[in-house]
Coordinates of C-alpha atoms in Angstrom, one line a residue:
X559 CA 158.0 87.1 92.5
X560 CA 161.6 87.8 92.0
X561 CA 161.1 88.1 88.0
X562 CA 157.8 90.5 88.9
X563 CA 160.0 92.7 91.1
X564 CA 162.9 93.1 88.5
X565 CA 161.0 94.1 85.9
X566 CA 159.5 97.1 88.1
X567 CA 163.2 98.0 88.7
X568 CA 164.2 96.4 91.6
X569 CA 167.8 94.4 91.9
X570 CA 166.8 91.0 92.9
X571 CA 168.4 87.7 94.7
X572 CA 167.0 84.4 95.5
X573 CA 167.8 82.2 98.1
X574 CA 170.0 84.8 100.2
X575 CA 171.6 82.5 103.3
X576 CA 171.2 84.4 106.4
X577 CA 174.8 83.7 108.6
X578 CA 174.4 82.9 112.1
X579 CA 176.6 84.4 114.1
X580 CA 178.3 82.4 117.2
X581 CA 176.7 79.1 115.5
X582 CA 178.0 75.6 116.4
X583 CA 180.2 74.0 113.4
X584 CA 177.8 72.9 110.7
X585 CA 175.1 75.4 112.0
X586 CA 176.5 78.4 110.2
X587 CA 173.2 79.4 108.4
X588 CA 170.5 80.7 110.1
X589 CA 167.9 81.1 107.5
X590 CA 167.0 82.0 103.7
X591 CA 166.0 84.4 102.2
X592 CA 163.4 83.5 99.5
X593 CA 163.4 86.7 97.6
X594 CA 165.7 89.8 98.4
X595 CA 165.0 93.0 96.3
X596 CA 166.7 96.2 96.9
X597 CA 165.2 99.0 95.6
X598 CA 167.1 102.3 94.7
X599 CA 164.9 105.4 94.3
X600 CA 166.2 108.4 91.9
X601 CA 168.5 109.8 95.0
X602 CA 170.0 106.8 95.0
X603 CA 168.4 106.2 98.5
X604 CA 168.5 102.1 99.7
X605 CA 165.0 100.3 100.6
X606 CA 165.3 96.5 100.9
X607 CA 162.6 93.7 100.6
X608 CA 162.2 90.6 101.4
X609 CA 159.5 88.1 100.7
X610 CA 158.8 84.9 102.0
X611 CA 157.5 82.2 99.5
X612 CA 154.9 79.6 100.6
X613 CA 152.9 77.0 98.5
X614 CA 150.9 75.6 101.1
X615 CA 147.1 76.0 100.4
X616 CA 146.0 75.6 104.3
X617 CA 145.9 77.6 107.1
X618 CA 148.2 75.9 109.0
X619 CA 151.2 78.1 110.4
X620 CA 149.6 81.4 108.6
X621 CA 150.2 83.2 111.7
X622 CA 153.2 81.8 113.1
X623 CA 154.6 82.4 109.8
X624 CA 153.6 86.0 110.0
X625 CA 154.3 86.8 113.4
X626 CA 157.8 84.9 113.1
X627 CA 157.9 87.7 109.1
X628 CA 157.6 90.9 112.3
X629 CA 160.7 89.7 114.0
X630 CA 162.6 88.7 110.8
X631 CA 162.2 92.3 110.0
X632 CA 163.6 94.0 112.6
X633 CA 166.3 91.7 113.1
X634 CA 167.1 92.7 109.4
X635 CA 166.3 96.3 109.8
X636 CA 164.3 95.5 106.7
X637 CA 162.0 98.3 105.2
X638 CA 159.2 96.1 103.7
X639 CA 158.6 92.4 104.3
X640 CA 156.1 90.4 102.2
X641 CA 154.4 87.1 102.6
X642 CA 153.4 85.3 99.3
X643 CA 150.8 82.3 99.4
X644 CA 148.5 80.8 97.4
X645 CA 145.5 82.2 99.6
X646 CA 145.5 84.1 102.3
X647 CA 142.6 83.9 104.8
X648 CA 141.2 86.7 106.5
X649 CA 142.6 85.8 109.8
X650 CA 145.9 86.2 108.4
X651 CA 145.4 89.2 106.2
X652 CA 144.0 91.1 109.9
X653 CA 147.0 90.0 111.2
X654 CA 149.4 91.5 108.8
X655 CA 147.6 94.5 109.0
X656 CA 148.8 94.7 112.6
X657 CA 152.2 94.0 112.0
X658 CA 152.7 96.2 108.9
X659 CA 153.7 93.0 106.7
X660 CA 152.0 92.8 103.4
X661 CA 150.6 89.6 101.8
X662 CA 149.6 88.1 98.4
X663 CA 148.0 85.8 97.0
X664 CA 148.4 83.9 93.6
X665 CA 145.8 85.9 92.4
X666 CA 147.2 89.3 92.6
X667 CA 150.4 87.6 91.8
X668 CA 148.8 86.5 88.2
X669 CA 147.7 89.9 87.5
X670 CA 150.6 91.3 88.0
X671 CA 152.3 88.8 85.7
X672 CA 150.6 89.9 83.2
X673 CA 151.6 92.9 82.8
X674 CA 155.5 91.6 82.3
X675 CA 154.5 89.1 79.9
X676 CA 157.8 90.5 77.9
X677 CA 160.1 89.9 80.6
X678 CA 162.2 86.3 80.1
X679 CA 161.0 83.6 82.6
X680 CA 164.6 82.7 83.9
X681 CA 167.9 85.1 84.1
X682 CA 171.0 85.5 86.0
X683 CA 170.6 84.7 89.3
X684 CA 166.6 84.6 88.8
X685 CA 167.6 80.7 87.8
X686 CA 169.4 81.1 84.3
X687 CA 170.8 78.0 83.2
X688 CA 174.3 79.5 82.7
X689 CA 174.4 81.2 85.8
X690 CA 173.1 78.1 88.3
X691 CA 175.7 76.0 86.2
X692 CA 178.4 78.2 87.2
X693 CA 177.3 78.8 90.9
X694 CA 177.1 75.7 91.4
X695 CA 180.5 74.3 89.8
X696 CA 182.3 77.8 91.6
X697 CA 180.8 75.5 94.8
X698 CA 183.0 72.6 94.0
X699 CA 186.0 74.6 93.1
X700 CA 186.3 76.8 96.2
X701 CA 186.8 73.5 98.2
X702 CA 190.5 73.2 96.8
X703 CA 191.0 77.3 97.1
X704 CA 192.1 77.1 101.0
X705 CA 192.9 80.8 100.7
X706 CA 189.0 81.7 99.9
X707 CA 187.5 81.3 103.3
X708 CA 183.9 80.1 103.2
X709 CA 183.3 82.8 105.5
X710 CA 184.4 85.8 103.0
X711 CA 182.7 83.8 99.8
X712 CA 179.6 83.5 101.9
X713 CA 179.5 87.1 102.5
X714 CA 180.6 88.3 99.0
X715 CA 177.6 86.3 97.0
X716 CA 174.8 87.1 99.6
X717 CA 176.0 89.0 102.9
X718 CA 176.9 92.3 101.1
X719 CA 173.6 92.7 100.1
X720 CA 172.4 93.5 103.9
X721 CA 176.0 95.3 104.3
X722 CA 177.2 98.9 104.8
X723 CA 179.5 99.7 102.7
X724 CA 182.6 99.9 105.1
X725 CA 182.0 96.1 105.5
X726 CA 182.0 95.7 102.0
X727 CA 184.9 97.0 101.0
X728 CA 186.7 95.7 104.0
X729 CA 185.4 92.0 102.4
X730 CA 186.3 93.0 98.8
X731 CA 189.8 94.2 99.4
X732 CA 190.3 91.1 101.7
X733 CA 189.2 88.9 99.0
X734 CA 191.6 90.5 96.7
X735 CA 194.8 89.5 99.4
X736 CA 193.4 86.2 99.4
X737 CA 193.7 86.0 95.7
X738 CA 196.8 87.4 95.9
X739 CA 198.1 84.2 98.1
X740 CA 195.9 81.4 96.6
X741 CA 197.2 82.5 92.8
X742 CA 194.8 82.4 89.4
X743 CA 191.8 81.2 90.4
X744 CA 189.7 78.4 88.0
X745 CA 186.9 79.2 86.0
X746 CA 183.8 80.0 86.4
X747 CA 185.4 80.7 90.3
X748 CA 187.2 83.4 89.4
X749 CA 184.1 85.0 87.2
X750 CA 181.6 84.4 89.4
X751 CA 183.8 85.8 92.7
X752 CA 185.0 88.8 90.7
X753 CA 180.8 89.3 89.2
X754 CA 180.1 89.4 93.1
X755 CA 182.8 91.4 94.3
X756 CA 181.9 93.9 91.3
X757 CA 178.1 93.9 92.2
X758 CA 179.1 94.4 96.2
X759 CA 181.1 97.9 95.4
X760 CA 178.3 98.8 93.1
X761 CA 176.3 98.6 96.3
X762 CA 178.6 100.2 98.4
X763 CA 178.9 103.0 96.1
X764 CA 175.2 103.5 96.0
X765 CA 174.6 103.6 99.7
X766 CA 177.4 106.4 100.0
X767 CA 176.3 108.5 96.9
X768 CA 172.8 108.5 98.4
X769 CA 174.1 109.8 101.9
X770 CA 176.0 112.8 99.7
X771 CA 173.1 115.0 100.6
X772 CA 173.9 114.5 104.2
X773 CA 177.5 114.7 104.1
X774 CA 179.6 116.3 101.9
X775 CA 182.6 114.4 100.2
X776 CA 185.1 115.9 103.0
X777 CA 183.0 114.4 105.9
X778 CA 182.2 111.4 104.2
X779 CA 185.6 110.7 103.2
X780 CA 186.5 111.7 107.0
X781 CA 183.8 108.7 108.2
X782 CA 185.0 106.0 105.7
X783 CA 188.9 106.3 106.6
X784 CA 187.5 106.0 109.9
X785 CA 185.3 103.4 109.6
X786 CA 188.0 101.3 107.2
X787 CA 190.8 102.2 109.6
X788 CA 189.6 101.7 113.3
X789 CA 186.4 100.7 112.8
X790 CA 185.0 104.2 114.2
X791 CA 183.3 106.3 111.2
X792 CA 183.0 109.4 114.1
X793 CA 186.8 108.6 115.3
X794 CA 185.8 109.6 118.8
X795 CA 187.4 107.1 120.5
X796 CA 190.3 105.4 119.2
X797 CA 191.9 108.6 117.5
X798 CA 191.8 111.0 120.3
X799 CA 193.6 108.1 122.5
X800 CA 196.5 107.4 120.0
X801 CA 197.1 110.7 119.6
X802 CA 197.6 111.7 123.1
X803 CA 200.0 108.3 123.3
X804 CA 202.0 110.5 120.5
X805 CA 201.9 114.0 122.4
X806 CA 202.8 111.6 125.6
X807 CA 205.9 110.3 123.7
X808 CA 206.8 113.5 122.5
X809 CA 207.0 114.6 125.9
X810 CA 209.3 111.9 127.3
X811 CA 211.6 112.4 124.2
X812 CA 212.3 115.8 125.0
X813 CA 212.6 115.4 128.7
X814 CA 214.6 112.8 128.0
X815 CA 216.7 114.8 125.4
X816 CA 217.2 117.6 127.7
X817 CA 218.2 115.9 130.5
X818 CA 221.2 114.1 128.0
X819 CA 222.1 117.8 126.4
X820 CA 222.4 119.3 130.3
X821 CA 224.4 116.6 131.1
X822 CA 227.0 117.5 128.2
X823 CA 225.9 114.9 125.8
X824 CA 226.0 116.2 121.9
X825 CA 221.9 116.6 120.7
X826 CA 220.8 113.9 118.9
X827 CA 217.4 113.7 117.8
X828 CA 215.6 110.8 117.1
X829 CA 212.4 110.5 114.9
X830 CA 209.7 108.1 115.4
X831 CA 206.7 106.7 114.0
X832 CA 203.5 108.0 114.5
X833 CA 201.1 105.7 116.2
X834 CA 198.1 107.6 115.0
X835 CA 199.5 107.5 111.2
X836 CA 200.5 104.1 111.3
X837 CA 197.0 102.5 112.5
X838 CA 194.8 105.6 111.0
X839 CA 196.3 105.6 107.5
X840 CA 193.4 105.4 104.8
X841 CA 193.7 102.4 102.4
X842 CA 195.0 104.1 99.1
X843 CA 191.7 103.1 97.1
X844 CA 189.4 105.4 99.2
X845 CA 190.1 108.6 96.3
X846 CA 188.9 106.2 93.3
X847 CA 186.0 104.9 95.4
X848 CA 185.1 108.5 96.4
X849 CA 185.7 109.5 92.5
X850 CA 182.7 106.5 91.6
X851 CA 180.5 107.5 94.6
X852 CA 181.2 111.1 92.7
X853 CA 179.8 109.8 89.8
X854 CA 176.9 107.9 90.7
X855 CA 175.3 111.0 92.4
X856 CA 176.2 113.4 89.2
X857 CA 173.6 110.3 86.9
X858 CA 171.6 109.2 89.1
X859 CA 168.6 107.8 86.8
X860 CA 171.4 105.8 85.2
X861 CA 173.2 104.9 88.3
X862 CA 169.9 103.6 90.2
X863 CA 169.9 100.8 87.0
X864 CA 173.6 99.7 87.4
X865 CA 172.7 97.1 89.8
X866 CA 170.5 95.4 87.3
X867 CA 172.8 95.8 84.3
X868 CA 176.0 94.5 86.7
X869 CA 173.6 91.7 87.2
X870 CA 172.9 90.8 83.3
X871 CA 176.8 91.2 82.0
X872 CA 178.3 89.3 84.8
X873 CA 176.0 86.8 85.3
X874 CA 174.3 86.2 81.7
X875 CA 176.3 87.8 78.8
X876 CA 179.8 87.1 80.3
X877 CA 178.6 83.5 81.4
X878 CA 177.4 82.1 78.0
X879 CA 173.5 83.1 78.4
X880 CA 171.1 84.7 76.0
X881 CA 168.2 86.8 77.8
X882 CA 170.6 89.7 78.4
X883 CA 169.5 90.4 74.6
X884 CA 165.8 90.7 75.1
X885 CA 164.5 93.7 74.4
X886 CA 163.4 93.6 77.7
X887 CA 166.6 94.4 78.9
X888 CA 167.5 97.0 76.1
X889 CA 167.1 100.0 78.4
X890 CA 170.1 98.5 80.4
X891 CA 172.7 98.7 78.0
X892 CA 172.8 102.4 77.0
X893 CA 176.2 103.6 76.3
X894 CA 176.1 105.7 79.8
X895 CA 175.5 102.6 81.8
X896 CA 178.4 101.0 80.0
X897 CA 180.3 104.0 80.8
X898 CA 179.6 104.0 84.6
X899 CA 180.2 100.1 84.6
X900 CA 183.4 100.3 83.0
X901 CA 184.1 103.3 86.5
X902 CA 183.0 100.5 88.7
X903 CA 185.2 97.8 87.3
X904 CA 188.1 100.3 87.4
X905 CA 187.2 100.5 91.3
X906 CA 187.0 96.8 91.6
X907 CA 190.6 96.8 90.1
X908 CA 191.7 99.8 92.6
X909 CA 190.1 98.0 95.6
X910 CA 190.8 94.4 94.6
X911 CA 194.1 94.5 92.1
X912 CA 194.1 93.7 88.7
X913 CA 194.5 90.2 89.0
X914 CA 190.4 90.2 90.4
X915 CA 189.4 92.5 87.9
X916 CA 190.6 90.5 84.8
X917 CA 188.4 87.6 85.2
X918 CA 185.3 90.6 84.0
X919 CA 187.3 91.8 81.0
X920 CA 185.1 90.9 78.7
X921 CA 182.7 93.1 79.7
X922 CA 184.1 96.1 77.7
X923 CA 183.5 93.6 74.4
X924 CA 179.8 93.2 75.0
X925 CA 177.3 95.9 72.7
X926 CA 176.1 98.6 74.5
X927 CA 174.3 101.9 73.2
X928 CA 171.3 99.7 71.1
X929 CA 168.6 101.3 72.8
X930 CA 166.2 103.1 71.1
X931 CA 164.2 104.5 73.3
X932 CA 161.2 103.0 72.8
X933 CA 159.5 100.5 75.2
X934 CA 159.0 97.0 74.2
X935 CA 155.5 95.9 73.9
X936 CA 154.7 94.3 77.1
X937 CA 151.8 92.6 75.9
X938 CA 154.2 89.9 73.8
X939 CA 155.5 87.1 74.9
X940 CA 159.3 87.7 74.8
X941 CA 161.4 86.9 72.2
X942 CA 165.3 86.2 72.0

């Protein structure tokens, strides 16, 4: 399902772990996340998927399983949730009809197959040898990086996906401190960390360029420094407050300034720190962040891809693999994509410091621009 919903143009994870919040030690994952596809429309507007996976032939649990689909959808805030089985009885499919979740079969599954015959069987994070290897090692590494919190890695290879992007780039820039402390990080950790972190403001920068039609760059800007600052994107609350604690201070300055001076006491005036300016103070990345958003809304039928090509170079090409170079995947590597890659790594490094940023610089090395233009054949099996 995950390899069908790539090749219709969706970005695609398997096996997303759902946090729990306030869990018990050793209880810190609620669920999976069989398939999670995010789908990015040519206004670079968000919709996310997820389908649940079963192999069971029988009845048994059909409903619960569905039913239990309607709550894990609004507790996501999830636009479409599907539920994939080998059959699907009509008891269930009634059901579903109810609760606005869609099921398949294996049937319907099949035929769609068919139609991406050309499309690699395994990739990336869709199971590519390469990329499991390195997950898996980047595992046993971050258990002797005491600076990496489990929470923040966590977050950065499968909670950012179901993040706004204030939370991401709260997460990436806090990943790029801890770095900062912990020192060069092994590989494949430090690829796979900085592919993630890469892929997570890609995301971030989506979301925002797709809310550009709402707000303009001014009161966008104005809700991120909000958001990134006091955790307020209106700054209703906690602004107003501080400044009135500075006109308050003001005031007893200069009361108490006159009172000295009438007394016969030289002037003397003292300056202070703003408490507005020292809490409210914007991180000095937001102008290159707000420069990417920029761009992704100016190319938006390339920008709506980067996603999937961020996917392929970080976690294929730059790993060792092969199926980035299907022709498949040719329509992913046109010099613009390249181009507004290289803009998001330059972010990464704004947001996360060079040091992050350097474990990905091989990406400007791999070859871009041999697209053609013409579709592969889908009816042939694919060939590397």
């Amino acid at each position: 399902m995950a390899r069908l919903e790539f090749a219709e143009g969706a970005y695609v994870r398997l096996r997303v772990p759902l946090p729990a919040e306030d869990a018990d030690s050793g209880r810190s994952v609620l669920t999976d996340i069989d398939v999670l596809s995010i789908d990015i429309d040519s206004r670079l507007r968000i919709s996310r998927s997820s389908m649940e996976c079963k192999s069971g032939k029988g009845q048994t649990g059909e409903p619960n399983t569905i039913v239990w689909l309607a709550g894990f959808r609004q507790l996501l805030d999830l636009d479409r949730v599907t539920l994939v089985r080998q059959t699907v009885s009509p008891r269930g499919q009634s059901l579903a009809r109810k609760l606005g979740i869609v099921v398949m079969d294996e049937a319907t599954v099949t035929r769609r197959e068919k139609s991406h015959a050309w499309l690699p069987e395994r990739f990336a994070h869709l199971d590519g040898a390469a990329c499991s290897g390195a997950e898996s090692r980047t595992d046993t590494q971050l258990k002797g990086l005491p600076e990496i919190s489990p929470a923040l890695a966590r977050f950065l290879r499968g909670g950012a996906l179901l993040a706004d992007s204030p939370a991401i780039l709260q997460a990436v820039h806090s990943f790029g401190l801890a770095v900062g402390k912990q020192g060069i990080l092994p590989d494949p950790a430090a690829g796979v960390l900085a592919g993630h972190s890469l892929i997570s403001v890609i995301l971030a920068a989506v979301q925002d360029a797709g809310r550009l039609d709402d707000f303009p760059e001014r009161l966008l800007r104005g809700r991120l420094e909000g958001a990134l600052t006091v955790g307020d994107p209106d700054g209703s609350y906690v602004l107003p407050m501080l400044e009135k604690a500075d006109a308050y201070i003001r005031h007893v300055q200069d009361r108490t300034h006159k009172a000295y001076v009438g007394a016969g006491a030289d002037a003397i005036r003292i300056e202070y720190a703003s408490l507005r300016d020292a809490v409210a103070t914007p991180p000095e990345y937001l102008s290159d962040y707000l420069d990417f958003v920029q761009r992704l809304r100016a190319n938006p039928q390339v920008a709506r891809d980067l996603l999937q090509v961020a996917e392929m170079v970080c976690f294929d090409a730059l790993l060792g693999d092969s199926a980035w170079k299907a022709k498949a995947f040719a329509h992913l590597f046109t010099t613009e994509h390249k181009a507004l890659l290289l803009v998001g790594l330059r972010c990464l490094s704004s947001i996360a410091g060079p040091q992050v940023a350097s474990a990905l610089q091989g990406l400007s090395e791999i070859p871009f621009g041999t697209f053609s233009g013409i579709v592969p054949d889908r009816g042939q099996a694919v060939e590397l």
